[in-house]
Amino acid sequence: MTTTASSSPVSTQPVSKPRGHWFTFGSANLAVVVVLSLATWYLLADPTTSPFSFYPLPFNAALFWAILFIVFIGFDCEFAGFDTLAQPLRGLAILASTGLFAVAVTWLLGSGVGSLFPDFAGTREGGLGYFAGALFVLFGFATWVMVVLNWQHWPWTALGMKQPLIGLCEIAFVAVPTLALYFVFGLPSVSLSATEPLMTVDTVLGWFYSMVVAVILTGQTLDNWPWKLFGGGGRTALAATVGNVVLGTAIYFLMVPLAKLLLGSTATAELGSVVNQFPAQIGVCWAFWMIFWANGFGNKFGPAVRAALTFALALGTFLFYYRFAAEHILHEPEVATGLSGNALGFVDWLVLWTLIYVVGFQSLGLKRLSPA
């Protein structure tokens, strides 16, 4: 993600007061994000402490739509309109609009569209109707984020457009291929009427989330390398599109055996074909750390070090979540021997609060700790 926690220009005047250290600032951001995530989790989603019955769906569905809304207003439109507001009003406006959008879309799909098309009905067993609608967001993560991070808003910037027109054009035009991917690969995997989908839902999750990882890895962590070597504009956009599909596919086929190794033979056998979605479970941990490192820690160090460091943090997070946190902290049910939860829930919740607090609220209250 190219959006940073501070949008104010860097002053050229000498500053007399001491600045914070990047690690202190990042650690403080992390602490706030974790506290916010846990507090709201216990209120809204936790299977034992929440007064509601949102877990795992429709909570996860609303969560996915909330992140997509942040992609729209933050990535594509670069917070046009919101950036005119002073803090904390700016952050509150982002938080409120994100919440309203997520709840409204989840309700409209589950109760409105679902009354006409049973695939989306909120009454489907296990909340699968909510999931069928929210599965669209998986493809949106790849397409809309790629246009920003890898394409760098091409071709709209080349046409001399400005925000928010750039973002609105991106949202509208990229919706076409995103819907095509969803109707070809996504919806058939969870449809009540599909008899021979191209892929199972577990493979769809694992493979396409691996492409999301490829987009964030190359576009943000590696500073758009190697796609920027193709010369910019349409050439870089084409290289990034083809390259991220190839790289994402490679990541998927590498992540499946890695997931089996981390899960152990017993759990892998119990999960069966479900293990094919675990590249997404590892991938969301990596996506969280790449996004947080860029915004919370200021994208410290060079591209190669950032990639290695965030991947190592992702593996540690994956093991900690599945082996301990999901059961003992988040009270999620067991999915296999020694494993509990679904990282696409709580870890995405961490991603959302990172985008809201660190980016939307610009690390409100931590300004004195900021090294910039």
PDB file of N, CA and C in Angstrom, residues 37 62-63 66-68 70 98 288 347-357:
ATOM      1  N   SER A  37      -8.268  -3.989  17.905  1.00  0.00           N
ATOM      2  CA  SER A  37      -8.774  -5.194  17.257  1.00  0.00           C
ATOM      3  C   SER A  37      -9.373  -6.162  18.271  1.00  0.00           C
ATOM      4  N   ALA A  62     -18.890  -8.751   6.262  1.00  0.00           N
ATOM      5  CA  ALA A  62     -18.834  -7.299   6.462  1.00  0.00           C
ATOM      6  C   ALA A  62     -17.389  -6.816   6.545  1.00  0.00           C
ATOM      7  N   LEU A  63     -16.525  -7.627   7.154  1.00  0.00           N
ATOM      8  CA  LEU A  63     -15.108  -7.288   7.254  1.00  0.00           C
ATOM      9  C   LEU A  63     -14.479  -7.156   5.873  1.00  0.00           C
ATOM     10  N   ALA A  66     -15.646  -4.048   4.179  1.00  0.00           N
ATOM     11  CA  ALA A  66     -15.045  -2.870   4.798  1.00  0.00           C
ATOM     12  C   ALA A  66     -13.649  -2.606   4.243  1.00  0.00           C
ATOM     13  N   ILE A  67     -12.848  -3.665   4.100  1.00  0.00           N
ATOM     14  CA  ILE A  67     -11.501  -3.487   3.549  1.00  0.00           C
ATOM     15  C   ILE A  67     -11.581  -3.030   2.094  1.00  0.00           C
ATOM     16  N   LEU A  68     -12.532  -3.577   1.325  1.00  0.00           N
ATOM     17  CA  LEU A  68     -12.663  -3.146  -0.067  1.00  0.00           C
ATOM     18  C   LEU A  68     -13.041  -1.668  -0.140  1.00  0.00           C
ATOM     19  N   ILE A  70     -12.154   0.642   1.976  1.00  0.00           N
ATOM     20  CA  ILE A  70     -10.914   1.379   2.232  1.00  0.00           C
ATOM     21  C   ILE A  70     -10.039   1.385   0.982  1.00  0.00           C
ATOM     22  N   THR A  98     -16.921   3.679   6.391  1.00  0.00           N
ATOM     23  CA  THR A  98     -16.517   2.289   6.160  1.00  0.00           C
ATOM     24  C   THR A  98     -17.496   1.325   6.807  1.00  0.00           C
ATOM     25  N   PHE A 288      -0.747  -8.747   6.096  1.00  0.00           N
ATOM     26  CA  PHE A 288      -0.840  -7.852   7.247  1.00  0.00           C
ATOM     27  C   PHE A 288       0.497  -7.218   7.565  1.00  0.00           C
ATOM     28  N   VAL A 347      -7.076 -11.941  11.402  1.00  0.00           N
ATOM     29  CA  VAL A 347      -5.904 -11.264  10.848  1.00  0.00           C
ATOM     30  C   VAL A 347      -6.341 -10.184   9.857  1.00  0.00           C
ATOM     31  N   ASP A 348      -7.406 -10.434   9.102  1.00  0.00           N
ATOM     32  CA  ASP A 348      -7.961  -9.368   8.262  1.00  0.00           C
ATOM     33  C   ASP A 348      -8.539  -8.245   9.115  1.00  0.00           C
ATOM     34  N   TRP A 349      -9.041  -8.586  10.291  1.00  0.00           N
ATOM     35  CA  TRP A 349      -9.519  -7.572  11.238  1.00  0.00           C
ATOM     36  C   TRP A 349      -8.355  -6.673  11.669  1.00  0.00           C
ATOM     37  N   LEU A 350      -7.177  -7.263  11.861  1.00  0.00           N
ATOM     38  CA  LEU A 350      -5.972  -6.478  12.144  1.00  0.00           C
ATOM     39  C   LEU A 350      -5.620  -5.572  10.968  1.00  0.00           C
ATOM     40  N   VAL A 351      -5.757  -6.098   9.748  1.00  0.00           N
ATOM     41  CA  VAL A 351      -5.486  -5.287   8.559  1.00  0.00           C
ATOM     42  C   VAL A 351      -6.425  -4.086   8.515  1.00  0.00           C
ATOM     43  N   LEU A 352      -7.709  -4.335   8.762  1.00  0.00           N
ATOM     44  CA  LEU A 352      -8.686  -3.244   8.714  1.00  0.00           C
ATOM     45  C   LEU A 352      -8.368  -2.166   9.736  1.00  0.00           C
ATOM     46  N   TRP A 353      -8.041  -2.553  10.961  1.00  0.00           N
ATOM     47  CA  TRP A 353      -7.742  -1.558  11.983  1.00  0.00           C
ATOM     48  C   TRP A 353      -6.424  -0.853  11.720  1.00  0.00           C
ATOM     49  N   THR A 354      -5.492  -1.520  11.049  1.00  0.00           N
ATOM     50  CA  THR A 354      -4.270  -0.841  10.617  1.00  0.00           C
ATOM     51  C   THR A 354      -4.607   0.282   9.642  1.00  0.00           C
ATOM     52  N   LEU A 355      -5.453  -0.021   8.668  1.00  0.00           N
ATOM     53  CA  LEU A 355      -5.825   0.980   7.673  1.00  0.00           C
ATOM     54  C   LEU A 355      -6.639   2.112   8.288  1.00  0.00           C
ATOM     55  N   ILE A 356      -7.480   1.790   9.270  1.00  0.00           N
ATOM     56  CA  ILE A 356      -8.305   2.829   9.885  1.00  0.00           C
ATOM     57  C   ILE A 356      -7.494   3.690  10.846  1.00  0.00           C
ATOM     58  N   TYR A 357      -6.746   3.044  11.757  1.00  0.00           N
ATOM     59  CA  TYR A 357      -6.034   3.831  12.768  1.00  0.00           C
ATOM     60  C   TYR A 357      -4.745   4.460  12.236  1.00  0.00           C
TER      61      TYR A 357
END
